[in-house]
GROMACS .gro file of C-alpha atoms in nm:
model
  203
    1MET     CA    1  -0.547  -3.663  -5.623
    2ARG     CA    2  -0.843  -3.420  -5.617
    3LYS     CA    3  -0.948  -3.568  -5.282
    4LEU     CA    4  -0.600  -3.511  -5.135
    5VAL     CA    5  -0.595  -3.151  -5.256
    6MET     CA    6  -0.939  -3.084  -5.107
    7ASN     CA    7  -0.831  -3.241  -4.780
    8GLY     CA    8  -0.522  -3.022  -4.783
    9LEU     CA    9  -0.725  -2.708  -4.845
   10MET     CA   10  -0.967  -2.797  -4.568
   11ALA     CA   11  -0.677  -2.856  -4.331
   12GLY     CA   12  -0.532  -2.517  -4.426
   13VAL     CA   13  -0.863  -2.343  -4.363
   14PHE     CA   14  -0.885  -2.514  -4.023
   15VAL     CA   15  -0.534  -2.399  -3.929
   16VAL     CA   16  -0.608  -2.040  -4.035
   17ALA     CA   17  -0.936  -2.042  -3.845
   18LEU     CA   18  -0.763  -2.180  -3.540
   19GLY     CA   19  -0.502  -1.906  -3.565
   20VAL     CA   20  -0.769  -1.636  -3.585
   21PHE     CA   21  -0.948  -1.784  -3.283
   22ALA     CA   22  -0.622  -1.794  -3.087
   23GLY     CA   23  -0.555  -1.433  -3.184
   24LEU     CA   24  -0.893  -1.334  -3.047
   25LEU     CA   25  -0.839  -1.540  -2.733
   26VAL     CA   26  -0.509  -1.377  -2.631
   27PRO     CA   27  -0.649  -1.021  -2.601
   28ALA     CA   28  -0.942  -1.167  -2.408
   29GLN     CA   29  -0.703  -1.335  -2.170
   30LYS     CA   30  -0.509  -1.009  -2.130
   31ALA     CA   31  -0.832  -0.821  -2.063
   32PHE     CA   32  -0.930  -1.080  -1.804
   33ALA     CA   33  -0.588  -1.050  -1.637
   34GLN     CA   34  -0.647  -0.677  -1.590
   35PHE     CA   35  -0.941  -0.758  -1.361
   36GLU     CA   36  -0.757  -1.013  -1.148
   37GLU     CA   37  -0.691  -0.892  -0.795
   38PRO     CA   38  -0.332  -0.774  -0.757
   39GLN     CA   39  -0.102  -0.948  -0.510
   40ILE     CA   40   0.010  -0.698  -0.244
   41ARG     CA   41   0.318  -0.791  -0.040
   42LYS     CA   42   0.433  -0.579   0.253
   43ILE     CA   43   0.801  -0.490   0.285
   44ASP     CA   44   0.940  -0.573   0.630
   45GLN     CA   45   1.172  -0.340   0.818
   46SER     CA   46   1.470  -0.561   0.728
   47GLU     CA   47   1.394  -0.513   0.355
   48ARG     CA   48   1.390  -0.133   0.350
   49ASP     CA   49   1.739  -0.087   0.205
   50ARG     CA   50   1.678  -0.333  -0.077
   51PHE     CA   51   1.344  -0.169  -0.157
   52GLU     CA   52   1.502   0.178  -0.171
   53GLN     CA   53   1.787   0.056  -0.393
   54ARG     CA   54   1.554  -0.124  -0.630
   55PHE     CA   55   1.321   0.172  -0.676
   56GLU     CA   56   1.562   0.463  -0.629
   57ASN     CA   57   1.496   0.598  -0.981
   58ILE     CA   58   1.119   0.563  -0.968
   59LYS     CA   59   0.903   0.868  -1.040
   60TRP     CA   60   0.647   0.870  -0.758
   61THR     CA   61   0.289   0.992  -0.795
   62GLY     CA   62  -0.044   0.970  -0.620
   63GLN     CA   63  -0.236   0.988  -0.947
   64GLY     CA   64  -0.480   0.702  -0.986
   65LEU     CA   65  -0.490   0.632  -0.612
   66TYR     CA   66  -0.729   0.903  -0.501
   67ASN     CA   67  -1.060   0.784  -0.642
   68PRO     CA   68  -1.285   0.816  -0.333
   69THR     CA   69  -1.346   0.494  -0.139
   70VAL     CA   70  -1.501   0.416   0.197
   71ILE     CA   71  -1.167   0.415   0.381
   72ASP     CA   72  -1.099   0.777   0.288
   73ARG     CA   73  -1.367   0.880   0.540
   74ILE     CA   74  -1.246   0.657   0.825
   75PRO     CA   75  -1.022   0.807   1.099
   76THR     CA   76  -0.655   0.726   1.041
   77MET     CA   77  -0.631   0.590   1.397
   78GLU     CA   78  -0.876   0.314   1.304
   79LEU     CA   79  -0.716   0.248   0.966
   80ARG     CA   80  -0.380   0.201   1.138
   81SER     CA   81  -0.537  -0.080   1.342
   82ARG     CA   82  -0.693  -0.237   1.034
   83ILE     CA   83  -0.361  -0.235   0.845
   84GLN     CA   84  -0.192  -0.386   1.149
   85ALA     CA   85  -0.449  -0.667   1.146
   86VAL     CA   86  -0.395  -0.741   0.776
   87PHE     CA   87  -0.025  -0.672   0.721
   88GLY     CA   88   0.138  -0.663   1.063
   89ASP     CA   89   0.388  -0.399   1.181
   90PRO     CA   90   0.466  -0.094   0.966
   91THR     CA   91   0.769  -0.095   0.740
   92GLN     CA   92   0.885   0.224   0.906
   93LYS     CA   93   0.793   0.437   1.207
   94ILE     CA   94   0.957   0.739   1.361
   95GLU     CA   95   1.178   0.505   1.566
   96GLN     CA   96   1.342   0.380   1.245
   97LEU     CA   97   1.403   0.737   1.127
   98PHE     CA   98   1.559   0.854   1.452
   99GLY     CA   99   1.935   0.906   1.426
  100LYS     CA  100   1.946   0.923   1.047
  101LYS     CA  101   2.143   1.205   0.886
  102ASN     CA  102   1.840   1.416   0.788
  103TYR     CA  103   1.618   1.317   1.081
  104ARG     CA  104   1.376   1.589   1.189
  105PRO     CA  105   1.071   1.503   1.404
  106GLY     CA  106   0.856   1.760   1.225
  107LYS     CA  107   0.924   1.590   0.891
  108ALA     CA  108   0.854   1.240   1.022
  109ILE     CA  109   0.535   1.041   1.005
  110GLN     CA  110   0.347   0.819   1.246
  111PHE     CA  111   0.377   0.514   1.022
  112GLU     CA  112   0.467   0.401   0.670
  113TYR     CA  113   0.376   0.076   0.498
  114TRP     CA  114   0.576  -0.013   0.188
  115PHE     CA  115   0.453  -0.273  -0.059
  116VAL     CA  116   0.546  -0.443  -0.384
  117VAL     CA  117   0.243  -0.523  -0.599
  118ASP     CA  118   0.259  -0.821  -0.835
  119GLY     CA  119   0.633  -0.836  -0.783
  120GLU     CA  120   0.706  -0.515  -0.972
  121MET     CA  121   0.502  -0.213  -0.864
  122PRO     CA  122   0.614  -0.017  -0.556
  123LEU     CA  123   0.349   0.136  -0.331
  124MET     CA  124   0.371   0.341  -0.012
  125VAL     CA  125   0.084   0.402   0.229
  126LEU     CA  126   0.127   0.643   0.520
  127ASP     CA  127  -0.053   0.884   0.752
  128LEU     CA  128  -0.113   1.249   0.667
  129ASP     CA  129  -0.128   1.408   1.011
  130GLY     CA  130  -0.098   1.125   1.259
  131PRO     CA  131  -0.417   1.071   1.461
  132PHE     CA  132  -0.578   1.400   1.357
  133GLU     CA  133  -0.701   1.313   1.008
  134ASN     CA  134  -0.913   1.066   0.813
  135GLY     CA  135  -0.789   0.838   0.539
  136LEU     CA  136  -0.437   0.765   0.422
  137VAL     CA  137  -0.175   0.895   0.180
  138TYR     CA  138  -0.086   0.676  -0.119
  139VAL     CA  139   0.205   0.702  -0.363
  140GLY     CA  140   0.308   0.466  -0.641
  141ALA     CA  141   0.525   0.455  -0.951
  142SER     CA  142   0.399   0.675  -1.235
  143GLN     CA  143   0.453   0.399  -1.492
  144PHE     CA  144   0.176   0.196  -1.328
  145ILE     CA  145  -0.092   0.467  -1.315
  146ASP     CA  146  -0.339   0.259  -1.513
  147ARG     CA  147  -0.324  -0.019  -1.251
  148MET     CA  148  -0.349   0.199  -0.941
  149PRO     CA  149  -0.731   0.222  -0.916
  150GLN     CA  150  -0.756  -0.157  -0.905
  151VAL     CA  151  -0.475  -0.175  -0.648
  152LYS     CA  152  -0.660   0.069  -0.423
  153ARG     CA  153  -0.987  -0.121  -0.462
  154THR     CA  154  -0.814  -0.443  -0.359
  155PHE     CA  155  -0.637  -0.270  -0.069
  156THR     CA  156  -0.970  -0.125   0.048
  157LYS     CA  157  -1.138  -0.464   0.023
  158MET     CA  158  -0.866  -0.622   0.238
  159LEU     CA  159  -0.895  -0.356   0.509
  160MET     CA  160  -1.275  -0.355   0.513
  161GLU     CA  161  -1.322  -0.732   0.514
  162GLU     CA  162  -1.629  -0.828   0.713
  163GLY     CA  163  -1.540  -0.969   1.053
  164LEU     CA  164  -1.188  -0.822   1.056
  165GLU     CA  165  -1.079  -0.771   1.417
  166PHE     CA  166  -0.889  -0.453   1.502
  167ALA     CA  167  -0.529  -0.518   1.606
  168PRO     CA  168  -0.359  -0.336   1.896
  169TYR     CA  169  -0.073  -0.099   1.816
  170SER     CA  170   0.133   0.178   1.974
  171ASP     CA  171   0.308   0.459   1.781
  172TYR     CA  172   0.469   0.795   1.848
  173PHE     CA  173   0.389   1.106   1.651
  174PHE     CA  174   0.524   1.460   1.658
  175SER     CA  175   0.293   1.739   1.540
  176PRO     CA  176   0.495   2.044   1.427
  177GLU     CA  177   0.178   2.256   1.412
  178ARG     CA  178   0.102   2.181   1.776
  179GLU     CA  179   0.468   2.148   1.880
  180GLN     CA  180   0.364   1.839   2.068
  181TRP     CA  181   0.461   1.471   2.094
  182TYR     CA  182   0.184   1.212   2.116
  183GLU     CA  183   0.156   0.845   2.187
  184VAL     CA  184  -0.109   0.703   1.955
  185ARG     CA  185  -0.245   0.362   2.038
  186TYR     CA  186  -0.522   0.107   2.033
  187ASP     CA  187  -0.522  -0.126   2.333
  188GLY     CA  188  -0.791  -0.362   2.211
  189VAL     CA  189  -1.070  -0.149   2.356
  190ASP     CA  190  -1.004   0.223   2.307
  191PHE     CA  191  -0.827   0.444   2.053
  192THR     CA  192  -0.623   0.715   2.228
  193ARG     CA  193  -0.381   0.994   2.148
  194GLU     CA  194  -0.202   1.102   2.462
  195ALA     CA  195  -0.004   1.425   2.469
  196LEU     CA  196   0.339   1.358   2.620
  197LYS     CA  197   0.516   1.593   2.861
  198LYS     CA  198   0.850   1.530   2.692
  199ALA     CA  199   0.987   1.367   2.381
  200PRO     CA  200   1.013   0.988   2.389
  201VAL     CA  201   1.357   0.830   2.407
  202PHE     CA  202   1.446   0.607   2.113
  203ARG     CA  203   1.723   0.352   2.131
   0.00000   0.00000   0.00000
């Protein structure tokens, strides 16, 4: 009988110890998960309406996304080519805004890329002043502020991958300060911003 009781006590101690170890392991696993690279999926043009409906009540912020990185010093014209190489065509350009109820060229952008990170976090990346600035503009959901620095680090890593070949692109941009339309492009050799004599015609 004594031997059975002792065996029972030893088994109980083992179970408790195992529970404590498991309790220590779970936080460690959570901590490890925080350092995993986030999965960044671009929203295609056909998905814009669903994206806007899903995140219509989101509080947007840039907080957490403006820790300086190497891409903040690179001309936006080059970054546009890098994003094209990694993610393909923008989610939205001025052509997609043309004809909408509140369309105004001076309020439009050269390009916008919309993303969903890890299936739940919305992210928008766009130009600040077309081909006349460096870096990009970032906005995400305020509830995910703590994850935004890692998202930007991963995004930067993707765009600055060694051996990445620039991809050709062609956009239009209207500068309200200059009262001028431009065609901004990379043809595989040169980056150019050509002032247009008249506004482009969008279908």
